[in-house]
CSV table of C-alpha atoms in Angstrom, one decimal:
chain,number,residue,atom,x,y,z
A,1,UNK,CA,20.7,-3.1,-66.2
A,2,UNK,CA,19.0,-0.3,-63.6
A,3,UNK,CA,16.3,-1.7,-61.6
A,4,UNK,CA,13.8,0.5,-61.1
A,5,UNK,CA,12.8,1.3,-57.4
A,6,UNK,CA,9.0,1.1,-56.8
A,7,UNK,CA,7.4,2.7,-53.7
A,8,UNK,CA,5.7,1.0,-51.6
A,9,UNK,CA,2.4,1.1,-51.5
A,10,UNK,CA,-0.9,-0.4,-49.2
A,11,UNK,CA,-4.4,-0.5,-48.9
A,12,UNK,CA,-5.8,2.1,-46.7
A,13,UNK,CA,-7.3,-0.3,-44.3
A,14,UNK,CA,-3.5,-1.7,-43.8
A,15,UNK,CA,-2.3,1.3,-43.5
A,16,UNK,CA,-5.5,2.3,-40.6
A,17,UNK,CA,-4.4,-1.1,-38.5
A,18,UNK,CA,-0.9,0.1,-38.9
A,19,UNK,CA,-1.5,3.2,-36.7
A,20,UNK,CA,-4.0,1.8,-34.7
A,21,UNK,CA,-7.3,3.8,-35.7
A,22,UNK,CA,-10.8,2.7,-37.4
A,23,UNK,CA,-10.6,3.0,-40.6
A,24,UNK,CA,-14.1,4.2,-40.9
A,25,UNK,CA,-13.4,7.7,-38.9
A,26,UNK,CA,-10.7,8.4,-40.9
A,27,UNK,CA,-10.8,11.2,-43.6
A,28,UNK,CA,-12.2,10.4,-46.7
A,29,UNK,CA,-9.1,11.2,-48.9
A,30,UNK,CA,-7.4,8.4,-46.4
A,31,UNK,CA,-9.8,6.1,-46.9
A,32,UNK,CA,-9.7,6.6,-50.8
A,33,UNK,CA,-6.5,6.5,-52.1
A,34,UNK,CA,-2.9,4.3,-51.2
A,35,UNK,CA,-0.9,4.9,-48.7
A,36,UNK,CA,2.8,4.8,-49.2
A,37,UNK,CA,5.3,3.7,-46.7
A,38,UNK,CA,6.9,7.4,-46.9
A,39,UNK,CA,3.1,9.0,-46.4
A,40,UNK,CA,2.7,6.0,-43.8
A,41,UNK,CA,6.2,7.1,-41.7
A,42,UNK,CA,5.1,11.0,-42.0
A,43,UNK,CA,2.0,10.0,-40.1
A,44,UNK,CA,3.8,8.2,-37.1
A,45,UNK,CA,6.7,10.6,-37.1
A,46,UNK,CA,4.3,13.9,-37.0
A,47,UNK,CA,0.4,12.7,-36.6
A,48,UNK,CA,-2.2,15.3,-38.0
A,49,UNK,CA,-4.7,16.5,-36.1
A,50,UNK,CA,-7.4,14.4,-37.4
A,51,UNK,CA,-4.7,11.2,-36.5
A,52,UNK,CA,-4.5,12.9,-32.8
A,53,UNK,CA,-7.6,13.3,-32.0
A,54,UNK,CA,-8.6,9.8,-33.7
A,55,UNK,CA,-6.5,8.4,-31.7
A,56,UNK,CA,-7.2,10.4,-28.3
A,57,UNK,CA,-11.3,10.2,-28.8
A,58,UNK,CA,-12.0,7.4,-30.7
A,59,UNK,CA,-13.7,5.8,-32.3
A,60,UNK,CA,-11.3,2.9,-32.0
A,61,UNK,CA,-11.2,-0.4,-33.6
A,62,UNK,CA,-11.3,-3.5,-31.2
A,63,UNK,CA,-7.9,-4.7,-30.8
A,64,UNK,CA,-7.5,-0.8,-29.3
A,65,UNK,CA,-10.9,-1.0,-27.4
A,66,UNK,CA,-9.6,-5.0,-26.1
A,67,UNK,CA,-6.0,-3.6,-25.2
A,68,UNK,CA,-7.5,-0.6,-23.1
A,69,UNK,CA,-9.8,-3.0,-21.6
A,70,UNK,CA,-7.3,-5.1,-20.8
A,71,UNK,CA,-8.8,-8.2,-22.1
A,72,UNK,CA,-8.3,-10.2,-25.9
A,73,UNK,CA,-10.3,-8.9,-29.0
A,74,UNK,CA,-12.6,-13.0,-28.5
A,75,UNK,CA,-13.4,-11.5,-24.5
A,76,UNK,CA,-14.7,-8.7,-26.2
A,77,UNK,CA,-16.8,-10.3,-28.9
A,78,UNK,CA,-17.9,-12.9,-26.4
A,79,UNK,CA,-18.8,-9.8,-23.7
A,80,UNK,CA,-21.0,-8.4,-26.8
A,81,UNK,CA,-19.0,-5.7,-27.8
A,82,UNK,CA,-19.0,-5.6,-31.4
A,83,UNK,CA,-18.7,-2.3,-32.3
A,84,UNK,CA,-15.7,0.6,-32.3
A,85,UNK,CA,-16.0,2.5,-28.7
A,86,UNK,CA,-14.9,6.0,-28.6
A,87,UNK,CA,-12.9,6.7,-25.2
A,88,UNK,CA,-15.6,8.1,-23.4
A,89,UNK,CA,-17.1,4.5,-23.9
A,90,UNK,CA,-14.3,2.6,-23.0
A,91,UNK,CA,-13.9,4.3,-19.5
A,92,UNK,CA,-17.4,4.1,-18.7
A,93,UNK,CA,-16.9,0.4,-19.6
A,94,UNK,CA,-14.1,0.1,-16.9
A,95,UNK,CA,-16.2,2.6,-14.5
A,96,UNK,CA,-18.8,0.0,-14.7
A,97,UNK,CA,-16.7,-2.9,-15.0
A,98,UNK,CA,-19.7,-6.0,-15.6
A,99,UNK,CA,-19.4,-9.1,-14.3
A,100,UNK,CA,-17.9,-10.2,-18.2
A,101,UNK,CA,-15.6,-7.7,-18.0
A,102,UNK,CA,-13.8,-8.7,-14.7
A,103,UNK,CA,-14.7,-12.6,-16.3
A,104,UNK,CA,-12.4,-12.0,-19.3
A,105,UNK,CA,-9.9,-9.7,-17.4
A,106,UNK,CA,-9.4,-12.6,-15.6
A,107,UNK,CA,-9.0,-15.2,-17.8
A,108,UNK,CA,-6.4,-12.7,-19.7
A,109,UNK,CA,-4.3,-13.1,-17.0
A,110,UNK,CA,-4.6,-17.0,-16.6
A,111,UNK,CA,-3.4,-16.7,-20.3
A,112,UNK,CA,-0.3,-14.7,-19.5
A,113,UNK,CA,0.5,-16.7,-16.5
A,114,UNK,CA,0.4,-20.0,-18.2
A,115,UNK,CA,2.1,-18.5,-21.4
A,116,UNK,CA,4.8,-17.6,-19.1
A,117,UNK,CA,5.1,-20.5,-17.4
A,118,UNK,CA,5.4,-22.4,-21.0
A,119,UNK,CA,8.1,-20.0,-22.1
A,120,UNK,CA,10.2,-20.5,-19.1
A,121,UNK,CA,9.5,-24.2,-19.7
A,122,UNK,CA,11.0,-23.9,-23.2
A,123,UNK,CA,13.8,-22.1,-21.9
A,124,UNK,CA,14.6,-24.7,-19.6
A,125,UNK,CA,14.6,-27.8,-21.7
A,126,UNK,CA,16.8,-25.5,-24.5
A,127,UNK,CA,19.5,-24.3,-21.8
A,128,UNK,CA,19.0,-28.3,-21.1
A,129,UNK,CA,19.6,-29.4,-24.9
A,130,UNK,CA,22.0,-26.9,-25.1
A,131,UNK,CA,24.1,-28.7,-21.9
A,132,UNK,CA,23.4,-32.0,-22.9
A,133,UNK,CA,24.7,-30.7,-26.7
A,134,UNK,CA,27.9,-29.3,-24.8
A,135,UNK,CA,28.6,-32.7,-22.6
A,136,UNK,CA,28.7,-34.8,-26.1
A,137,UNK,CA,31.2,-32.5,-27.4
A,138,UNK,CA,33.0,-32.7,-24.4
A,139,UNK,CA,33.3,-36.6,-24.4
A,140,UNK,CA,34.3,-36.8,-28.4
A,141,UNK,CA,37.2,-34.4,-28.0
């Protein structure tokens, strides 16, 4: 028996997030048909113009808009920003920088502080586990 290799395929909105544009800017033909993980490789390896400048100018979609704000896509939902900014947006935002905007930049990094302090918690209680793990072997053998 052969099997038979099928190409991959996904919807065009997976294949949007994948690259990290709004699906809605995107050429029509893209938005229309599959994407293939070949077609979907091409377009990382050597963007088109129309991927360049999507990505350069915007509009982008919000985890894009959240990133270059430095805050989480829920900061920017809860700062009323609800729709795709364009770059020239985005740096006025930051020009600007409202009082929600420094709000959720700050409580982005309270979440990194205490997600680091919770992975080098982990990491301590496994090299612990991992001691206490070694000791018993020690004392059977």
């Amino acid at each position: 028996m052969t099997s038979h290799k099928t190409t991959q395929t996904m919807r065009p909105a997976t294949a949007a997030k994948k690259l990290g544009v709004y699906l809605e800017a995107t050429p029509a033909e893209f938005r229309e048909g599959v994407v293939s993980r070949g077609e979907l490789n091409a377009l990382q390896a050597d963007p088109p113009e129309w991927l360049r400048e999507l990505r350069r100018d915007g509009p982008h979609p919000r985890p894009v808009v959240a990133e270059r704000l430095e805050i989480s896509i829920a900061g920017l939902a809860r700062g009323g920003v609800t729709e795709p900014l364009t770059t020239e947006q985005i740096e006025a935002l930051k020009q600007e920088c409202p009082q929600w905007l420094r709000r959720e930049r700050a409580t982005q990094v309270e979440v990194r502080e205490e997600a680091a302090r919770i992975k080098a918690r982990d990491e301590e209680r496994a090299a612990a586990r991992a001691a206490e793990a070694a000791r018993a072997d020690d004392s059977r053998g």
